mmCIF file of C-alpha atoms and ligand atoms in Angstrom:
data_model
loop_
_atom_site.group_PDB
_atom_site.id
_atom_site.type_symbol
_atom_site.label_atom_id
_atom_site.label_comp_id
_atom_site.label_asym_id
_atom_site.label_seq_id
_atom_site.Cartn_x
_atom_site.Cartn_y
_atom_site.Cartn_z
ATOM 1 C CA MET A 1246 10.351 -25.159 -14.584
ATOM 2 C CA LYS A 1247 7.119 -23.557 -15.019
ATOM 3 C CA ARG A 1248 6.449 -19.926 -14.047
ATOM 4 C CA ASP A 1249 3.106 -18.041 -12.907
ATOM 5 C CA PHE A 1250 2.107 -14.551 -12.386
ATOM 6 C CA LEU A 1251 0.191 -13.865 -10.022
ATOM 7 C CA ALA A 1252 1.072 -10.306 -8.267
ATOM 8 C CA VAL A 1253 3.014 -7.354 -10.220
ATOM 9 C CA THR A 1254 5.883 -8.056 -7.734
ATOM 10 C CA ASP A 1255 6.584 -11.336 -9.409
ATOM 11 C CA PHE A 1256 8.255 -9.485 -12.290
ATOM 12 C CA SER A 1257 11.761 -7.439 -11.194
ATOM 13 C CA LYS A 1258 11.758 -4.240 -12.302
ATOM 14 C CA ASP A 1259 13.785 -4.850 -15.929
ATOM 15 C CA GLU A 1260 11.345 -7.435 -16.153
ATOM 16 C CA ILE A 1261 8.275 -5.281 -15.856
ATOM 17 C CA PHE A 1262 10.103 -3.212 -18.726
ATOM 18 C CA GLU A 1263 10.499 -5.721 -20.915
ATOM 19 C CA THR A 1264 7.005 -6.693 -20.771
ATOM 20 C CA PHE A 1265 6.481 -3.341 -21.868
ATOM 21 C CA ARG A 1266 8.372 -3.371 -24.747
ATOM 22 C CA ILE A 1267 7.166 -7.109 -26.254
ATOM 23 C CA ALA A 1268 3.556 -5.026 -25.381
ATOM 24 C CA LYS A 1269 4.382 -2.304 -27.617
ATOM 25 C CA GLN A 1270 5.883 -4.790 -30.201
ATOM 26 C CA LEU A 1271 2.929 -6.857 -30.267
ATOM 27 C CA LYS A 1272 0.641 -4.292 -30.248
ATOM 28 C CA SER A 1273 1.915 -2.732 -33.319
ATOM 29 C CA GLU A 1274 2.049 -6.065 -34.761
ATOM 30 C CA VAL A 1275 -1.680 -6.733 -34.538
ATOM 31 C CA LYS A 1276 -2.106 -2.681 -35.865
ATOM 32 C CA ALA A 1277 -0.112 -3.977 -39.321
ATOM 33 C CA GLY A 1278 -2.195 -7.154 -39.287
ATOM 34 C CA LYS A 1279 0.187 -9.417 -38.389
ATOM 35 C CA THR A 1280 0.223 -12.105 -35.519
ATOM 36 C CA HIS A 1281 2.898 -14.426 -34.622
ATOM 37 C CA HIS A 1282 1.577 -18.159 -33.742
ATOM 38 C CA TYR A 1283 4.018 -18.610 -30.767
ATOM 39 C CA PHE A 1284 2.018 -20.643 -28.917
ATOM 40 C CA ALA A 1285 0.512 -22.334 -31.879
ATOM 41 C CA ASN A 1286 -1.538 -25.894 -30.865
ATOM 42 C CA GLU A 1287 -1.508 -24.650 -27.653
ATOM 43 C CA THR A 1288 -4.687 -23.767 -25.344
ATOM 44 C CA MET A 1289 -5.537 -22.062 -22.378
ATOM 45 C CA SER A 1290 -8.266 -22.979 -19.331
ATOM 46 C CA MET A 1291 -9.688 -19.627 -18.240
ATOM 47 C CA ILE A 1292 -11.579 -20.037 -15.349
ATOM 48 C CA PHE A 1293 -14.132 -17.470 -14.125
ATOM 49 C CA ALA A 1294 -15.591 -17.734 -10.843
ATOM 50 C CA LYS A 1295 -16.690 -13.870 -11.670
ATOM 51 C CA PRO A 1296 -18.207 -11.954 -14.505
ATOM 52 C CA SER A 1297 -16.499 -10.365 -17.174
ATOM 53 C CA LEU A 1298 -15.945 -8.667 -20.517
ATOM 54 C CA ARG A 1299 -12.296 -6.991 -20.761
ATOM 55 C CA THR A 1300 -10.478 -10.302 -18.500
ATOM 56 C CA ARG A 1301 -12.502 -12.697 -20.742
ATOM 57 C CA VAL A 1302 -12.408 -11.233 -24.266
ATOM 58 C CA SER A 1303 -8.426 -9.821 -24.240
ATOM 59 C CA PHE A 1304 -6.981 -13.538 -23.156
ATOM 60 C CA GLN A 1305 -8.886 -15.770 -25.737
ATOM 61 C CA THR A 1306 -8.449 -13.074 -28.454
ATOM 62 C CA GLY A 1307 -4.866 -13.040 -27.669
ATOM 63 C CA MET A 1308 -4.825 -17.079 -27.572
ATOM 64 C CA ALA A 1309 -6.243 -16.722 -30.619
ATOM 65 C CA GLN A 1310 -3.652 -14.381 -31.956
ATOM 66 C CA PHE A 1311 -0.998 -16.858 -30.416
ATOM 67 C CA GLY A 1312 -2.701 -19.748 -32.168
ATOM 68 C CA GLY A 1313 -3.937 -20.881 -29.609
ATOM 69 C CA GLN A 1314 -7.242 -21.563 -27.664
ATOM 70 C CA ALA A 1315 -8.997 -20.376 -24.775
ATOM 71 C CA LEU A 1316 -11.616 -22.134 -23.198
ATOM 72 C CA TYR A 1317 -13.999 -20.179 -21.217
ATOM 73 C CA LEU A 1318 -15.398 -22.090 -17.843
ATOM 74 C CA GLY A 1319 -18.051 -19.810 -15.659
ATOM 75 C CA PRO A 1320 -19.176 -19.862 -12.232
ATOM 76 C CA ASN A 1321 -21.673 -22.588 -12.868
ATOM 77 C CA ASP A 1322 -18.909 -24.693 -15.196
ATOM 78 C CA ILE A 1323 -16.642 -25.688 -12.363
ATOM 79 C CA SER A 1324 -17.222 -24.065 -9.107
ATOM 80 C CA ILE A 1325 -14.357 -23.467 -7.950
ATOM 81 C CA GLY A 1326 -13.972 -24.406 -4.175
ATOM 82 C CA LYS A 1327 -17.676 -26.331 -3.816
ATOM 83 C CA ARG A 1328 -17.773 -28.864 -6.587
ATOM 84 C CA GLU A 1329 -14.287 -30.352 -5.696
ATOM 85 C CA ALA A 1330 -10.746 -29.281 -4.572
ATOM 86 C CA VAL A 1331 -8.986 -26.537 -6.010
ATOM 87 C CA LYS A 1332 -5.368 -28.623 -5.861
ATOM 88 C CA ASP A 1333 -7.754 -31.547 -7.930
ATOM 89 C CA ILE A 1334 -8.866 -29.037 -10.175
ATOM 90 C CA ALA A 1335 -5.278 -27.511 -11.119
ATOM 91 C CA ARG A 1336 -4.098 -31.087 -11.320
ATOM 92 C CA VAL A 1337 -6.938 -32.340 -14.065
ATOM 93 C CA ILE A 1338 -6.679 -29.152 -15.872
ATOM 94 C CA SER A 1339 -2.517 -29.349 -16.236
ATOM 95 C CA ARG A 1340 -2.916 -32.547 -18.449
ATOM 96 C CA TYR A 1341 -5.485 -30.779 -20.538
ATOM 97 C CA ASN A 1342 -4.006 -27.383 -21.302
ATOM 98 C CA ASN A 1343 -0.717 -25.615 -21.689
ATOM 99 C CA TRP A 1344 -1.977 -22.636 -19.709
ATOM 100 C CA ILE A 1345 -4.056 -21.518 -16.580
ATOM 101 C CA MET A 1346 -5.767 -18.546 -16.335
ATOM 102 C CA ALA A 1347 -8.435 -17.675 -13.329
ATOM 103 C CA ARG A 1348 -10.343 -15.131 -11.644
ATOM 104 C CA LEU A 1349 -11.646 -15.939 -8.125
ATOM 105 C CA PHE A 1350 -12.857 -14.848 -5.099
ATOM 106 C CA LYS A 1351 -10.149 -15.790 -3.375
ATOM 107 C CA HIS A 1352 -6.425 -14.946 -3.556
ATOM 108 C CA GLU A 1353 -5.542 -18.378 -1.217
ATOM 109 C CA HIS A 1354 -7.349 -20.361 -4.315
ATOM 110 C CA MET A 1355 -4.969 -18.927 -6.748
ATOM 111 C CA LEU A 1356 -2.160 -19.363 -5.067
ATOM 112 C CA GLU A 1357 -3.209 -23.097 -4.374
ATOM 113 C CA LEU A 1358 -4.009 -23.428 -8.268
ATOM 114 C CA ALA A 1359 -0.806 -22.325 -8.949
ATOM 115 C CA LYS A 1360 1.030 -24.342 -6.492
ATOM 116 C CA TYR A 1361 -0.684 -27.814 -7.868
ATOM 117 C CA ALA A 1362 -1.042 -26.729 -11.475
ATOM 118 C CA SER A 1363 2.576 -27.795 -13.182
ATOM 119 C CA VAL A 1364 1.588 -25.419 -16.438
ATOM 120 C CA PRO A 1365 1.624 -21.803 -16.023
ATOM 121 C CA VAL A 1366 -1.277 -19.389 -14.055
ATOM 122 C CA ILE A 1367 -1.994 -16.399 -14.546
ATOM 123 C CA ASN A 1368 -4.582 -14.170 -11.773
ATOM 124 C CA GLY A 1369 -7.021 -12.357 -13.949
ATOM 125 C CA LEU A 1370 -8.024 -11.048 -10.619
ATOM 126 C CA THR A 1371 -8.887 -11.849 -7.209
ATOM 127 C CA ASP A 1372 -10.456 -10.281 -4.267
ATOM 128 C CA TYR A 1373 -7.145 -9.621 -3.161
ATOM 129 C CA ASN A 1374 -5.031 -8.008 -6.760
ATOM 130 C CA HIS A 1375 -5.762 -7.684 -10.156
ATOM 131 C CA PRO A 1376 -2.161 -7.633 -11.730
ATOM 132 C CA CYS A 1377 -2.802 -7.803 -15.461
ATOM 133 C CA GLN A 1378 -4.828 -4.999 -14.921
ATOM 134 C CA ILE A 1379 -1.905 -2.632 -13.508
ATOM 135 C CA MET A 1380 0.288 -4.106 -15.755
ATOM 136 C CA ALA A 1381 -2.151 -2.485 -18.548
ATOM 137 C CA ASP A 1382 -2.703 0.375 -16.881
ATOM 138 C CA MET A 1383 0.805 1.473 -15.972
ATOM 139 C CA LEU A 1384 2.210 0.403 -20.197
ATOM 140 C CA THR A 1385 -1.030 2.828 -20.978
ATOM 141 C CA ILE A 1386 0.822 5.337 -19.005
ATOM 142 C CA HIS A 1387 4.304 4.491 -20.118
ATOM 143 C CA GLU A 1388 3.451 5.021 -23.781
ATOM 144 C CA HIS A 1389 1.416 8.359 -22.990
ATOM 145 C CA ARG A 1390 3.914 9.800 -20.643
ATOM 146 C CA GLY A 1391 6.956 8.286 -22.248
ATOM 147 C CA THR A 1392 7.577 6.806 -18.437
ATOM 148 C CA VAL A 1393 5.919 5.767 -15.497
ATOM 149 C CA GLU A 1394 9.128 6.353 -12.813
ATOM 150 C CA GLY A 1395 8.329 9.422 -10.167
ATOM 151 C CA GLN A 1396 4.979 10.293 -12.179
ATOM 152 C CA LYS A 1397 1.949 11.284 -9.638
ATOM 153 C CA VAL A 1398 -0.641 8.494 -9.751
ATOM 154 C CA VAL A 1399 -3.622 9.323 -7.745
ATOM 155 C CA PHE A 1400 -6.453 6.700 -7.072
ATOM 156 C CA ILE A 1401 -9.688 8.214 -6.019
ATOM 157 C CA GLY A 1402 -12.080 5.709 -4.318
ATOM 158 C CA ASP A 1403 -11.795 2.303 -2.647
ATOM 159 C CA GLY A 1404 -8.285 0.650 -1.638
ATOM 160 C CA ASN A 1405 -9.362 -2.490 -3.558
ATOM 161 C CA ASN A 1406 -7.647 -4.753 -5.277
ATOM 162 C CA VAL A 1407 -6.574 -3.030 -8.400
ATOM 163 C CA CYS A 1408 -5.196 -0.726 -5.559
ATOM 164 C CA ASN A 1409 -3.289 -3.260 -4.050
ATOM 165 C CA SER A 1410 -1.705 -3.919 -7.351
ATOM 166 C CA PHE A 1411 -0.881 -0.510 -7.392
ATOM 167 C CA LEU A 1412 0.637 -1.033 -3.809
ATOM 168 C CA ASN A 1413 2.433 -4.087 -5.262
ATOM 169 C CA PHE A 1414 3.875 -1.807 -8.683
ATOM 170 C CA ALA A 1415 5.608 0.696 -6.484
ATOM 171 C CA SER A 1416 7.449 -1.950 -4.113
ATOM 172 C CA VAL A 1417 9.196 -3.142 -7.958
ATOM 173 C CA VAL A 1418 9.208 0.372 -9.716
ATOM 174 C CA PRO A 1419 9.329 4.329 -8.268
ATOM 175 C CA TYR A 1420 6.626 6.227 -9.033
ATOM 176 C CA HIS A 1421 4.714 8.577 -6.676
ATOM 177 C CA PHE A 1422 1.540 6.796 -5.693
ATOM 178 C CA VAL A 1423 -1.557 8.569 -3.469
ATOM 179 C CA LEU A 1424 -4.880 7.100 -2.708
ATOM 180 C CA ALA A 1425 -7.527 9.340 -1.728
ATOM 181 C CA ALA A 1426 -9.853 7.104 0.039
ATOM 182 C CA PRO A 1427 -12.650 7.659 2.933
ATOM 183 C CA GLU A 1428 -11.511 6.423 6.719
ATOM 184 C CA GLY A 1429 -12.535 2.326 6.342
ATOM 185 C CA TYR A 1430 -11.606 2.057 3.096
ATOM 186 C CA ASP A 1431 -7.970 1.462 3.161
ATOM 187 C CA PRO A 1432 -5.865 -0.844 1.150
ATOM 188 C CA ASP A 1433 -4.495 -4.315 2.448
ATOM 189 C CA PRO A 1434 -2.116 -3.110 5.489
ATOM 190 C CA GLU A 1435 0.892 -5.768 4.414
ATOM 191 C CA THR A 1436 0.281 -4.707 0.937
ATOM 192 C CA LEU A 1437 1.025 -0.989 1.907
ATOM 193 C CA SER A 1438 3.551 -1.784 4.693
ATOM 194 C CA LYS A 1439 5.858 -3.659 2.108
ATOM 195 C CA ALA A 1440 5.574 -1.058 -0.552
ATOM 196 C CA GLN A 1441 6.274 1.710 1.715
ATOM 197 C CA LYS A 1442 8.999 -0.651 3.153
ATOM 198 C CA ALA A 1443 10.394 -1.374 -0.360
ATOM 199 C CA GLY A 1444 11.105 2.601 0.370
ATOM 200 C CA LEU A 1445 11.544 3.192 -3.604
ATOM 201 C CA SER A 1446 8.237 5.156 -3.830
ATOM 202 C CA LYS A 1447 6.245 7.775 -2.451
ATOM 203 C CA ILE A 1448 3.214 6.415 -1.107
ATOM 204 C CA GLU A 1449 0.174 8.411 0.400
ATOM 205 C CA VAL A 1450 -3.135 7.681 1.674
ATOM 206 C CA VAL A 1451 -4.946 10.764 2.486
ATOM 207 C CA ARG A 1452 -8.604 12.042 3.026
ATOM 208 C CA ASP A 1453 -9.144 14.437 0.476
ATOM 209 C CA PRO A 1454 -9.336 14.066 -3.272
ATOM 210 C CA ILE A 1455 -8.651 17.458 -3.866
ATOM 211 C CA GLU A 1456 -5.936 18.062 -1.878
ATOM 212 C CA ALA A 1457 -4.746 14.317 -3.896
ATOM 213 C CA ALA A 1458 -5.412 15.482 -7.167
ATOM 214 C CA ARG A 1459 -3.365 18.653 -7.197
ATOM 215 C CA ASP A 1460 -0.743 18.091 -9.634
ATOM 216 C CA ALA A 1461 -1.326 14.843 -10.128
ATOM 217 C CA ASP A 1462 -0.404 13.383 -13.888
ATOM 218 C CA VAL A 1463 -2.671 10.655 -13.613
ATOM 219 C CA LEU A 1464 -6.174 10.552 -11.902
ATOM 220 C CA TYR A 1465 -7.480 6.447 -11.632
ATOM 221 C CA THR A 1466 -10.846 5.047 -10.188
ATOM 222 C CA ASP A 1467 -12.484 2.225 -10.282
ATOM 223 C CA VAL A 1468 -15.998 1.255 -9.092
ATOM 224 C CA TRP A 1469 -17.123 1.725 -5.542
ATOM 225 C CA THR A 1470 -18.574 -1.893 -5.088
ATOM 226 C CA SER A 1471 -16.426 -4.535 -5.979
ATOM 227 C CA MET A 1472 -17.518 -8.215 -7.247
ATOM 228 C CA GLY A 1473 -18.494 -9.726 -4.317
ATOM 229 C CA GLN A 1474 -19.625 -6.957 -2.286
ATOM 230 C CA GLU A 1475 -23.207 -5.683 -3.639
ATOM 231 C CA ALA A 1476 -25.136 -6.342 -0.038
ATOM 232 C CA GLU A 1477 -22.662 -3.639 0.838
ATOM 233 C CA ARG A 1478 -23.981 -1.248 -2.028
ATOM 234 C CA GLN A 1479 -25.945 1.369 -0.368
ATOM 235 C CA LYS A 1480 -23.239 2.242 2.671
ATOM 236 C CA ARG A 1481 -20.675 2.499 -0.085
ATOM 237 C CA LEU A 1482 -22.397 4.903 -2.496
ATOM 238 C CA ASN A 1483 -22.646 6.896 0.849
ATOM 239 C CA ASP A 1484 -19.674 6.073 2.093
ATOM 240 C CA PHE A 1485 -17.959 7.453 -1.288
ATOM 241 C CA LYS A 1486 -19.764 10.516 -1.912
ATOM 242 C CA GLY A 1487 -17.053 12.805 -3.323
ATOM 243 C CA PHE A 1488 -15.191 10.571 -4.127
ATOM 244 C CA GLN A 1489 -15.442 10.728 -7.566
ATOM 245 C CA ILE A 1490 -13.427 11.749 -11.251
ATOM 246 C CA ASN A 1491 -14.896 14.797 -13.244
ATOM 247 C CA ASN A 1492 -14.269 17.669 -14.639
ATOM 248 C CA LYS A 1493 -13.647 19.677 -11.432
ATOM 249 C CA LEU A 1494 -11.430 17.710 -9.587
ATOM 250 C CA LEU A 1495 -9.492 17.217 -12.797
ATOM 251 C CA SER A 1496 -8.645 21.065 -12.856
ATOM 252 C CA TYR A 1497 -6.280 20.750 -9.906
ATOM 253 C CA ALA A 1498 -4.368 18.021 -11.840
ATOM 254 C CA LYS A 1499 -1.625 19.057 -14.283
ATOM 255 C CA SER A 1500 -2.968 20.442 -17.519
ATOM 256 C CA ASP A 1501 -2.233 17.549 -19.489
ATOM 257 C CA ALA A 1502 -3.232 14.854 -16.589
ATOM 258 C CA LEU A 1503 -3.985 11.334 -17.688
ATOM 259 C CA ALA A 1504 -8.131 10.067 -16.381
ATOM 260 C CA MET A 1505 -7.840 6.491 -15.998
ATOM 261 C CA HIS A 1506 -10.452 3.923 -15.062
ATOM 262 C CA CYS A 1507 -10.190 -0.372 -15.302
ATOM 263 C CA LEU A 1508 -13.880 -0.354 -16.042
ATOM 264 C CA PRO A 1509 -16.653 -1.183 -15.874
ATOM 265 C CA ALA A 1510 -17.859 2.219 -15.174
ATOM 266 C CA HIS A 1511 -20.745 3.325 -12.735
ATOM 267 C CA TYR A 1512 -21.499 6.476 -14.129
ATOM 268 C CA ASP A 1513 -21.913 9.426 -11.930
ATOM 269 C CA GLU A 1514 -20.702 7.225 -8.914
ATOM 270 C CA GLU A 1515 -17.204 7.214 -9.561
ATOM 271 C CA ILE A 1516 -17.103 8.699 -12.320
ATOM 272 C CA THR A 1517 -18.774 10.790 -14.679
ATOM 273 C CA GLU A 1518 -19.696 10.639 -18.375
ATOM 274 C CA GLU A 1519 -18.157 13.749 -19.057
ATOM 275 C CA ALA A 1520 -14.668 13.485 -17.989
ATOM 276 C CA LEU A 1521 -14.574 9.464 -19.000
ATOM 277 C CA ASP A 1522 -15.489 10.465 -22.478
ATOM 278 C CA GLY A 1523 -13.304 13.854 -22.299
ATOM 279 C CA PRO A 1524 -10.122 15.201 -23.345
ATOM 280 C CA HIS A 1525 -8.212 13.370 -20.473
ATOM 281 C CA SER A 1526 -9.354 10.047 -20.507
ATOM 282 C CA VAL A 1527 -6.986 7.210 -21.880
ATOM 283 C CA VAL A 1528 -9.461 4.630 -20.746
ATOM 284 C CA PHE A 1529 -10.335 2.683 -23.755
ATOM 285 C CA ASP A 1530 -6.488 2.490 -24.741
ATOM 286 C CA GLU A 1531 -6.245 0.684 -21.148
ATOM 287 C CA ALA A 1532 -8.803 -1.707 -21.984
ATOM 288 C CA GLU A 1533 -7.287 -2.143 -25.253
ATOM 289 C CA ASN A 1534 -3.906 -2.806 -23.640
ATOM 290 C CA ARG A 1535 -5.191 -5.130 -21.871
ATOM 291 C CA MET A 1536 -4.644 -7.292 -24.158
ATOM 292 C CA HIS A 1537 -0.654 -6.649 -25.502
ATOM 293 C CA ALA A 1538 0.473 -6.338 -22.250
ATOM 294 C CA GLN A 1539 -1.094 -10.001 -20.873
ATOM 295 C CA LYS A 1540 0.086 -11.719 -24.319
ATOM 296 C CA ALA A 1541 3.709 -9.871 -23.071
ATOM 297 C CA VAL A 1542 3.245 -11.587 -20.009
ATOM 298 C CA MET A 1543 2.531 -14.865 -21.343
ATOM 299 C CA VAL A 1544 5.677 -14.681 -23.561
ATOM 300 C CA MET A 1545 7.895 -13.865 -20.447
ATOM 301 C CA LEU A 1546 6.585 -16.872 -18.591
ATOM 302 C CA ALA A 1547 7.171 -19.380 -21.561
ATOM 303 C CA ASN A 1548 10.602 -17.625 -21.980
ATOM 304 C CA SER A 1549 11.467 -18.175 -18.322
ATOM 305 C CA ALA A 1550 10.246 -21.381 -18.546
ATOM 306 C CA GLY A 1551 12.674 -22.157 -21.093
ATOM 307 C CA ALA A 1552 10.933 -21.081 -24.581
ATOM 308 C CA ASP A 1553 13.155 -19.012 -26.859
ATOM 309 C CA ILE A 1554 10.130 -16.449 -28.572
ATOM 310 C CA GLN A 1555 11.939 -13.717 -29.815
ATOM 311 C CA VAL A 1556 9.711 -10.601 -29.913
HETATM 312 N N1 CP B 1972 -11.143 -4.656 -15.826
HETATM 313 C C1 CP B 1972 -11.535 -5.465 -15.805
HETATM 314 O O1 CP B 1972 -10.538 -6.977 -15.430
HETATM 315 O O2 CP B 1972 -12.840 -5.961 -16.448
HETATM 316 P P1 CP B 1972 -13.755 -6.837 -16.906
HETATM 317 O O3 CP B 1972 -13.852 -7.382 -15.748
HETATM 318 O O4 CP B 1972 -14.894 -6.463 -17.790
HETATM 319 O O5 CP B 1972 -12.818 -8.458 -17.213
HETATM 320 N N1 NVA B 1973 -12.315 -3.867 -8.672
HETATM 321 C C1 NVA B 1973 -13.100 -3.966 -9.379
HETATM 322 C C2 NVA B 1973 -12.058 -4.306 -10.152
HETATM 323 C C3 NVA B 1973 -13.047 -4.472 -11.359
HETATM 324 C C4 NVA B 1973 -12.296 -5.154 -13.154
HETATM 325 C C5 NVA B 1973 -14.190 -5.431 -8.504
HETATM 326 O O1 NVA B 1973 -13.337 -5.998 -8.374
HETATM 327 O O2 NVA B 1973 -14.879 -6.028 -9.030
#
């Protein structure tokens, strides 16, 4: 049976920590110039309905390090949802490739792709969530602070796809998640309520970034206007004023707090250049960890489906 990675909640707590262990091991091996061709001769179709730097390059490079190849299918190549049915795309690609990675607008399309594909599907972002990002982010927190459990992670800005994945993580691993968002920009209500009902993590949604930032272990932000929301940009620029990571906001957090951003960054909107380049920032560790975390997710999925990859 193939296994997909469409949301953080697809993994148990133990599996999440095993993924981190594998990611750290693979990372140290890459740094020592060692790679293992666990997926020699395998291929991955990467479907992108939206732009990307990190997701595209990290998956393609990771696949090459594993001895396989990844193919880039851009927004105009297969026009998912327009040119042919999602289920047909899933069935055709499954006849050519061993893996599918997709970045799509509609989360329902991701679910449909996974349902009809006979090969593993990995979610590289939808309008609803961004699970690979959160695996890399939590791995980064784990590396820098030695744990994620009990950490106070404060997300400043939009209750968007990245925020929904933080909430999904909170349903599986206990930590303290605070969203500081303006009225009208709360996360997906069902995801929020599920995370609260799971009863593992302390979860807060507040309106005041300064109150939220007090004693934070991590201050995290993402763009105010996500891909696909460009028509709302002007309104969002007004609505999110003050929801910015800068040195003043960082002064309310713990003295050794981490400043994080999934990138791409819009300087002087959600983060200042000073904060992103400052001593708190681990932004480029996060970006790097996308690759190691995703490679570890692939090993986990392959082993669940019967492979015996020992990392
Ligand atoms: N953080 C992230 O997913 O970056 P890209 O949009 O460049 O892939
Ligand atoms: N929320 C952002 C994340 C980019 C990686 C977006 O969807 O555009």
